[in-house]
Amino acid sequence: MRKYYMAGNWKMNTTKGEAVDLAKALVSQLKGCAQKVMIAPPFTSLDAVGQVVKGSNILLGAQNMAAEEKGAHTGEISVLMLKDLGVSVVILGHSERRHIYGESDAFINRKVKLALQHGLDVILCVGETLDEREAGKAERICDEQTKKGLEGVSLAQLSKVTIAYEPVWAIGTGKNATPADAEAIHQAIRKTLAGLYSVDAAKKVQIQYGGSVKPDNVKELMAMADIDGALVGGAALKPESFVPIALF
Ligand code: PEP
C-alpha cells in the first residue's frame, strides 16, 4: 500500500497556546496513523509545538526560511535556527510567498539548496494562477517552477524533496481542481522530474496536491495514481477536519 504524505500548513494562524492545544489533539488522534504526517505552525510556536510532537509520528515543519545562513537579515529565520528547534521539513515557494512577497524562482532555489545542504526535507510548492490556467499555461508554469526550483539539486538530494502542486486559484477559495485536472498536472510534473533526473527517480518523488482539500474531497483526490498526499491550509487548523484528512 502507498504511504501518503499529509501536511498541514497553519500559515499566520494560532497563538502559542492555540498551537500547543491543536498539536496535542493531533498527536493523540493521529497515533498509529498509517500516513506520513507533518504540521507547520508559525515560527513563534515551533519550539512549543516541537516539544509536543517530540517522539510522536508527526513531523515538525516550517513554513519558510531565509536564503542565507546567518547575518544582517532583520526579521528573517535561518535554517540553523529551524534545525535547533527540531524542524525537519521546510515548505518553500508557497504561492503566498511568490505572489504576496514577490519571491522569484531563483530566490526560492537558493533556499531549496540551502535547506538541503543542511539536511532538511523540502516541500517545493508550484502552481499556476487562474489567468495562467485560462491561457492554457498551467503545465508550462509548473514545469518551469519545478525546473528552476530544483536547479543544482543532485539526484541524491532529490530523495529529500516533495513537490506540492497548488493551483493558486484553489488555495483558500473553496474551489478545488477536479481529481482529473490535478492528476494531469501531477503527471506533467513527474514527466518534468523524469527529464531532469530519471524515470525511476521521478517515480519515487511524492507529489502532494494542495488547494481546498477537505475531508469530503480527500478520498477522490488520493485515488489518483500520481497524487501522493496533500498540503492542507484551512482544514489543517482544526482536528475535526485535519484528522479525517490524514486518516482518509
Ligand atoms: C495552502 O495554503 O497550502 C493551502 C492548500 O490552503 P487551503 O487548503 O486553505 O486551500
PDB file of N, CA and C in Angstrom, residues 74-138:
ATOM      1  N   THR A  74      17.476  41.313   9.012  1.00  0.00           N
ATOM      2  CA  THR A  74      16.471  41.633  10.021  1.00  0.00           C
ATOM      3  C   THR A  74      15.124  40.978   9.706  1.00  0.00           C
ATOM      4  N   GLY A  75      14.617  40.283  10.699  1.00  0.00           N
ATOM      5  CA  GLY A  75      13.290  39.673  10.555  1.00  0.00           C
ATOM      6  C   GLY A  75      13.288  38.295   9.925  1.00  0.00           C
ATOM      7  N   GLU A  76      14.437  37.812   9.483  1.00  0.00           N
ATOM      8  CA  GLU A  76      14.484  36.510   8.812  1.00  0.00           C
ATOM      9  C   GLU A  76      14.778  35.379   9.806  1.00  0.00           C
ATOM     10  N   ILE A  77      14.484  34.166   9.405  1.00  0.00           N
ATOM     11  CA  ILE A  77      14.707  32.980  10.245  1.00  0.00           C
ATOM     12  C   ILE A  77      15.611  32.020   9.474  1.00  0.00           C
ATOM     13  N   SER A  78      16.712  31.641  10.109  1.00  0.00           N
ATOM     14  CA  SER A  78      17.720  30.836   9.427  1.00  0.00           C
ATOM     15  C   SER A  78      17.482  29.327   9.564  1.00  0.00           C
ATOM     16  N   VAL A  79      18.016  28.620   8.600  1.00  0.00           N
ATOM     17  CA  VAL A  79      17.962  27.153   8.609  1.00  0.00           C
ATOM     18  C   VAL A  79      18.566  26.597   9.903  1.00  0.00           C
ATOM     19  N   LEU A  80      19.598  27.258  10.406  1.00  0.00           N
ATOM     20  CA  LEU A  80      20.263  26.787  11.629  1.00  0.00           C
ATOM     21  C   LEU A  80      19.314  26.914  12.828  1.00  0.00           C
ATOM     22  N   MET A  81      18.529  27.985  12.827  1.00  0.00           N
ATOM     23  CA  MET A  81      17.569  28.204  13.922  1.00  0.00           C
ATOM     24  C   MET A  81      16.459  27.158  13.858  1.00  0.00           C
ATOM     25  N   LEU A  82      16.042  26.843  12.646  1.00  0.00           N
ATOM     26  CA  LEU A  82      14.980  25.839  12.480  1.00  0.00           C
ATOM     27  C   LEU A  82      15.465  24.478  12.960  1.00  0.00           C
ATOM     28  N   LYS A  83      16.673  24.121  12.551  1.00  0.00           N
ATOM     29  CA  LYS A  83      17.205  22.815  12.959  1.00  0.00           C
ATOM     30  C   LYS A  83      17.360  22.730  14.472  1.00  0.00           C
ATOM     31  N   ASP A  84      17.751  23.843  15.054  1.00  0.00           N
ATOM     32  CA  ASP A  84      17.943  23.923  16.505  1.00  0.00           C
ATOM     33  C   ASP A  84      16.640  23.602  17.254  1.00  0.00           C
ATOM     34  N   LEU A  85      15.502  23.890  16.611  1.00  0.00           N
ATOM     35  CA  LEU A  85      14.203  23.659  17.264  1.00  0.00           C
ATOM     36  C   LEU A  85      13.599  22.299  16.900  1.00  0.00           C
ATOM     37  N   GLY A  86      14.345  21.497  16.155  1.00  0.00           N
ATOM     38  CA  GLY A  86      13.835  20.166  15.810  1.00  0.00           C
ATOM     39  C   GLY A  86      13.012  20.123  14.538  1.00  0.00           C
ATOM     40  N   VAL A  87      13.080  21.194  13.762  1.00  0.00           N
ATOM     41  CA  VAL A  87      12.366  21.204  12.475  1.00  0.00           C
ATOM     42  C   VAL A  87      13.081  20.254  11.508  1.00  0.00           C
ATOM     43  N   SER A  88      12.303  19.437  10.797  1.00  0.00           N
ATOM     44  CA  SER A  88      12.946  18.548   9.821  1.00  0.00           C
ATOM     45  C   SER A  88      12.481  18.795   8.390  1.00  0.00           C
ATOM     46  N   VAL A  89      11.457  19.619   8.241  1.00  0.00           N
ATOM     47  CA  VAL A  89      10.897  19.881   6.902  1.00  0.00           C
ATOM     48  C   VAL A  89      10.652  21.373   6.750  1.00  0.00           C
ATOM     49  N   VAL A  90      10.881  21.902   5.550  1.00  0.00           N
ATOM     50  CA  VAL A  90      10.519  23.304   5.315  1.00  0.00           C
ATOM     51  C   VAL A  90       9.725  23.418   4.013  1.00  0.00           C
ATOM     52  N   ILE A  91       8.644  24.201   4.084  1.00  0.00           N
ATOM     53  CA  ILE A  91       7.830  24.481   2.896  1.00  0.00           C
ATOM     54  C   ILE A  91       8.453  25.684   2.189  1.00  0.00           C
ATOM     55  N   LEU A  92       8.759  25.550   0.915  1.00  0.00           N
ATOM     56  CA  LEU A  92       9.363  26.663   0.172  1.00  0.00           C
ATOM     57  C   LEU A  92       8.593  26.926  -1.115  1.00  0.00           C
ATOM     58  N   GLY A  93       8.558  28.190  -1.504  1.00  0.00           N
ATOM     59  CA  GLY A  93       7.900  28.550  -2.757  1.00  0.00           C
ATOM     60  C   GLY A  93       6.385  28.518  -2.688  1.00  0.00           C
ATOM     61  N   HIS A  94       5.833  28.614  -1.473  1.00  0.00           N
ATOM     62  CA  HIS A  94       4.364  28.666  -1.380  1.00  0.00           C
ATOM     63  C   HIS A  94       3.862  29.854  -2.201  1.00  0.00           C
ATOM     64  N   SER A  95       2.696  29.710  -2.797  1.00  0.00           N
ATOM     65  CA  SER A  95       2.209  30.770  -3.690  1.00  0.00           C
ATOM     66  C   SER A  95       2.042  32.103  -2.963  1.00  0.00           C
ATOM     67  N   GLU A  96       1.767  32.037  -1.657  1.00  0.00           N
ATOM     68  CA  GLU A  96       1.654  33.312  -0.925  1.00  0.00           C
ATOM     69  C   GLU A  96       3.021  33.988  -0.827  1.00  0.00           C
ATOM     70  N   ARG A  97       4.083  33.220  -0.739  1.00  0.00           N
ATOM     71  CA  ARG A  97       5.437  33.799  -0.757  1.00  0.00           C
ATOM     72  C   ARG A  97       5.741  34.345  -2.158  1.00  0.00           C
ATOM     73  N   ARG A  98       5.333  33.613  -3.172  1.00  0.00           N
ATOM     74  CA  ARG A  98       5.619  34.055  -4.557  1.00  0.00           C
ATOM     75  C   ARG A  98       4.827  35.314  -4.897  1.00  0.00           C
ATOM     76  N   HIS A  99       3.516  35.285  -4.585  1.00  0.00           N
ATOM     77  CA  HIS A  99       2.649  36.343  -5.110  1.00  0.00           C
ATOM     78  C   HIS A  99       2.467  37.526  -4.167  1.00  0.00           C
ATOM     79  N   ILE A 100       2.509  37.310  -2.858  1.00  0.00           N
ATOM     80  CA  ILE A 100       2.355  38.458  -1.948  1.00  0.00           C
ATOM     81  C   ILE A 100       3.728  39.075  -1.666  1.00  0.00           C
ATOM     82  N   TYR A 101       4.732  38.215  -1.502  1.00  0.00           N
ATOM     83  CA  TYR A 101       6.058  38.722  -1.108  1.00  0.00           C
ATOM     84  C   TYR A 101       7.070  38.733  -2.250  1.00  0.00           C
ATOM     85  N   GLY A 102       6.604  38.417  -3.438  1.00  0.00           N
ATOM     86  CA  GLY A 102       7.434  38.580  -4.634  1.00  0.00           C
ATOM     87  C   GLY A 102       8.637  37.658  -4.726  1.00  0.00           C
ATOM     88  N   GLU A 103       8.568  36.480  -4.129  1.00  0.00           N
ATOM     89  CA  GLU A 103       9.717  35.570  -4.216  1.00  0.00           C
ATOM     90  C   GLU A 103       9.819  34.982  -5.629  1.00  0.00           C
ATOM     91  N   SER A 104      11.005  35.080  -6.183  1.00  0.00           N
ATOM     92  CA  SER A 104      11.226  34.572  -7.545  1.00  0.00           C
ATOM     93  C   SER A 104      11.675  33.118  -7.493  1.00  0.00           C
ATOM     94  N   ASP A 105      11.647  32.472  -8.649  1.00  0.00           N
ATOM     95  CA  ASP A 105      12.130  31.090  -8.721  1.00  0.00           C
ATOM     96  C   ASP A 105      13.597  30.996  -8.291  1.00  0.00           C
ATOM     97  N   ALA A 106      14.392  31.989  -8.701  1.00  0.00           N
ATOM     98  CA  ALA A 106      15.831  31.947  -8.368  1.00  0.00           C
ATOM     99  C   ALA A 106      16.040  32.076  -6.858  1.00  0.00           C
ATOM    100  N   PHE A 107      15.255  32.933  -6.233  1.00  0.00           N
ATOM    101  CA  PHE A 107      15.366  33.135  -4.781  1.00  0.00           C
ATOM    102  C   PHE A 107      14.923  31.865  -4.044  1.00  0.00           C
ATOM    103  N   ILE A 108      13.834  31.289  -4.513  1.00  0.00           N
ATOM    104  CA  ILE A 108      13.325  30.041  -3.899  1.00  0.00           C
ATOM    105  C   ILE A 108      14.363  28.936  -4.067  1.00  0.00           C
ATOM    106  N   ASN A 109      14.985  28.890  -5.227  1.00  0.00           N
ATOM    107  CA  ASN A 109      16.008  27.871  -5.490  1.00  0.00           C
ATOM    108  C   ASN A 109      17.179  27.982  -4.509  1.00  0.00           C
ATOM    109  N   ARG A 110      17.556  29.215  -4.173  1.00  0.00           N
ATOM    110  CA  ARG A 110      18.647  29.379  -3.197  1.00  0.00           C
ATOM    111  C   ARG A 110      18.248  28.777  -1.852  1.00  0.00           C
ATOM    112  N   LYS A 111      16.999  28.982  -1.480  1.00  0.00           N
ATOM    113  CA  LYS A 111      16.518  28.435  -0.208  1.00  0.00           C
ATOM    114  C   LYS A 111      16.459  26.902  -0.262  1.00  0.00           C
ATOM    115  N   VAL A 112      15.983  26.385  -1.391  1.00  0.00           N
ATOM    116  CA  VAL A 112      15.889  24.920  -1.547  1.00  0.00           C
ATOM    117  C   VAL A 112      17.272  24.304  -1.352  1.00  0.00           C
ATOM    118  N   LYS A 113      18.268  24.885  -2.021  1.00  0.00           N
ATOM    119  CA  LYS A 113      19.622  24.321  -1.936  1.00  0.00           C
ATOM    120  C   LYS A 113      20.193  24.441  -0.522  1.00  0.00           C
ATOM    121  N   LEU A 114      19.934  25.569   0.121  1.00  0.00           N
ATOM    122  CA  LEU A 114      20.449  25.769   1.478  1.00  0.00           C
ATOM    123  C   LEU A 114      19.805  24.771   2.452  1.00  0.00           C
ATOM    124  N   ALA A 115      18.498  24.600   2.328  1.00  0.00           N
ATOM    125  CA  ALA A 115      17.793  23.659   3.220  1.00  0.00           C
ATOM    126  C   ALA A 115      18.350  22.246   3.030  1.00  0.00           C
ATOM    127  N   LEU A 116      18.536  21.851   1.775  1.00  0.00           N
ATOM    128  CA  LEU A 116      19.029  20.503   1.500  1.00  0.00           C
ATOM    129  C   LEU A 116      20.471  20.315   1.978  1.00  0.00           C
ATOM    130  N   GLN A 117      21.287  21.349   1.785  1.00  0.00           N
ATOM    131  CA  GLN A 117      22.684  21.283   2.276  1.00  0.00           C
ATOM    132  C   GLN A 117      22.723  21.027   3.772  1.00  0.00           C
ATOM    133  N   HIS A 118      21.721  21.537   4.475  1.00  0.00           N
ATOM    134  CA  HIS A 118      21.681  21.378   5.932  1.00  0.00           C
ATOM    135  C   HIS A 118      20.851  20.174   6.362  1.00  0.00           C
ATOM    136  N   GLY A 119      20.450  19.374   5.410  1.00  0.00           N
ATOM    137  CA  GLY A 119      19.776  18.116   5.746  1.00  0.00           C
ATOM    138  C   GLY A 119      18.285  18.223   6.031  1.00  0.00           C
ATOM    139  N   LEU A 120      17.684  19.373   5.755  1.00  0.00           N
ATOM    140  CA  LEU A 120      16.222  19.466   5.914  1.00  0.00           C
ATOM    141  C   LEU A 120      15.535  18.832   4.710  1.00  0.00           C
ATOM    142  N   ASP A 121      14.336  18.311   4.935  1.00  0.00           N
ATOM    143  CA  ASP A 121      13.484  17.907   3.820  1.00  0.00           C
ATOM    144  C   ASP A 121      12.788  19.160   3.313  1.00  0.00           C
ATOM    145  N   VAL A 122      12.471  19.164   2.034  1.00  0.00           N
ATOM    146  CA  VAL A 122      11.855  20.351   1.417  1.00  0.00           C
ATOM    147  C   VAL A 122      10.525  19.967   0.767  1.00  0.00           C
ATOM    148  N   ILE A 123       9.520  20.798   0.993  1.00  0.00           N
ATOM    149  CA  ILE A 123       8.302  20.717   0.164  1.00  0.00           C
ATOM    150  C   ILE A 123       8.355  21.933  -0.744  1.00  0.00           C
ATOM    151  N   LEU A 124       8.563  21.702  -2.035  1.00  0.00           N
ATOM    152  CA  LEU A 124       8.628  22.794  -3.007  1.00  0.00           C
ATOM    153  C   LEU A 124       7.247  22.954  -3.652  1.00  0.00           C
ATOM    154  N   CYS A 125       6.643  24.126  -3.439  1.00  0.00           N
ATOM    155  CA  CYS A 125       5.295  24.371  -3.983  1.00  0.00           C
ATOM    156  C   CYS A 125       5.379  24.983  -5.372  1.00  0.00           C
ATOM    157  N   VAL A 126       4.549  24.483  -6.247  1.00  0.00           N
ATOM    158  CA  VAL A 126       4.439  25.043  -7.600  1.00  0.00           C
ATOM    159  C   VAL A 126       2.956  25.160  -7.934  1.00  0.00           C
ATOM    160  N   GLY A 127       2.633  26.028  -8.860  1.00  0.00           N
ATOM    161  CA  GLY A 127       1.220  26.122  -9.251  1.00  0.00           C
ATOM    162  C   GLY A 127       0.949  27.378 -10.050  1.00  0.00           C
ATOM    163  N   GLU A 128      -0.076  27.273 -10.891  1.00  0.00           N
ATOM    164  CA  GLU A 128      -0.425  28.375 -11.798  1.00  0.00           C
ATOM    165  C   GLU A 128      -1.534  29.252 -11.216  1.00  0.00           C
ATOM    166  N   THR A 129      -1.594  30.492 -11.670  1.00  0.00           N
ATOM    167  CA  THR A 129      -2.698  31.388 -11.305  1.00  0.00           C
ATOM    168  C   THR A 129      -3.902  31.076 -12.214  1.00  0.00           C
ATOM    169  N   LEU A 130      -5.023  31.705 -11.895  1.00  0.00           N
ATOM    170  CA  LEU A 130      -6.224  31.484 -12.710  1.00  0.00           C
ATOM    171  C   LEU A 130      -6.006  31.973 -14.153  1.00  0.00           C
ATOM    172  N   ASP A 131      -5.375  33.148 -14.289  1.00  0.00           N
ATOM    173  CA  ASP A 131      -5.113  33.682 -15.635  1.00  0.00           C
ATOM    174  C   ASP A 131      -4.249  32.721 -16.434  1.00  0.00           C
ATOM    175  N   GLU A 132      -3.234  32.194 -15.769  1.00  0.00           N
ATOM    176  CA  GLU A 132      -2.333  31.262 -16.464  1.00  0.00           C
ATOM    177  C   GLU A 132      -3.080  29.997 -16.873  1.00  0.00           C
ATOM    178  N   ARG A 133      -3.951  29.513 -15.984  1.00  0.00           N
ATOM    179  CA  ARG A 133      -4.729  28.303 -16.331  1.00  0.00           C
ATOM    180  C   ARG A 133      -5.630  28.599 -17.527  1.00  0.00           C
ATOM    181  N   GLU A 134      -6.309  29.747 -17.454  1.00  0.00           N
ATOM    182  CA  GLU A 134      -7.247  30.064 -18.539  1.00  0.00           C
ATOM    183  C   GLU A 134      -6.543  30.287 -19.868  1.00  0.00           C
ATOM    184  N   ALA A 135      -5.266  30.670 -19.786  1.00  0.00           N
ATOM    185  CA  ALA A 135      -4.491  30.861 -21.020  1.00  0.00           C
ATOM    186  C   ALA A 135      -3.850  29.545 -21.481  1.00  0.00           C
ATOM    187  N   GLY A 136      -4.190  28.455 -20.798  1.00  0.00           N
ATOM    188  CA  GLY A 136      -3.659  27.146 -21.193  1.00  0.00           C
ATOM    189  C   GLY A 136      -2.205  26.937 -20.822  1.00  0.00           C
ATOM    190  N   LYS A 137      -1.732  27.706 -19.811  1.00  0.00           N
ATOM    191  CA  LYS A 137      -0.298  27.640 -19.487  1.00  0.00           C
ATOM    192  C   LYS A 137       0.005  26.856 -18.207  1.00  0.00           C
ATOM    193  N   ALA A 138      -0.972  26.163 -17.646  1.00  0.00           N
ATOM    194  CA  ALA A 138      -0.768  25.530 -16.331  1.00  0.00           C
ATOM    195  C   ALA A 138       0.440  24.576 -16.319  1.00  0.00           C
TER     196      ALA A 138
END
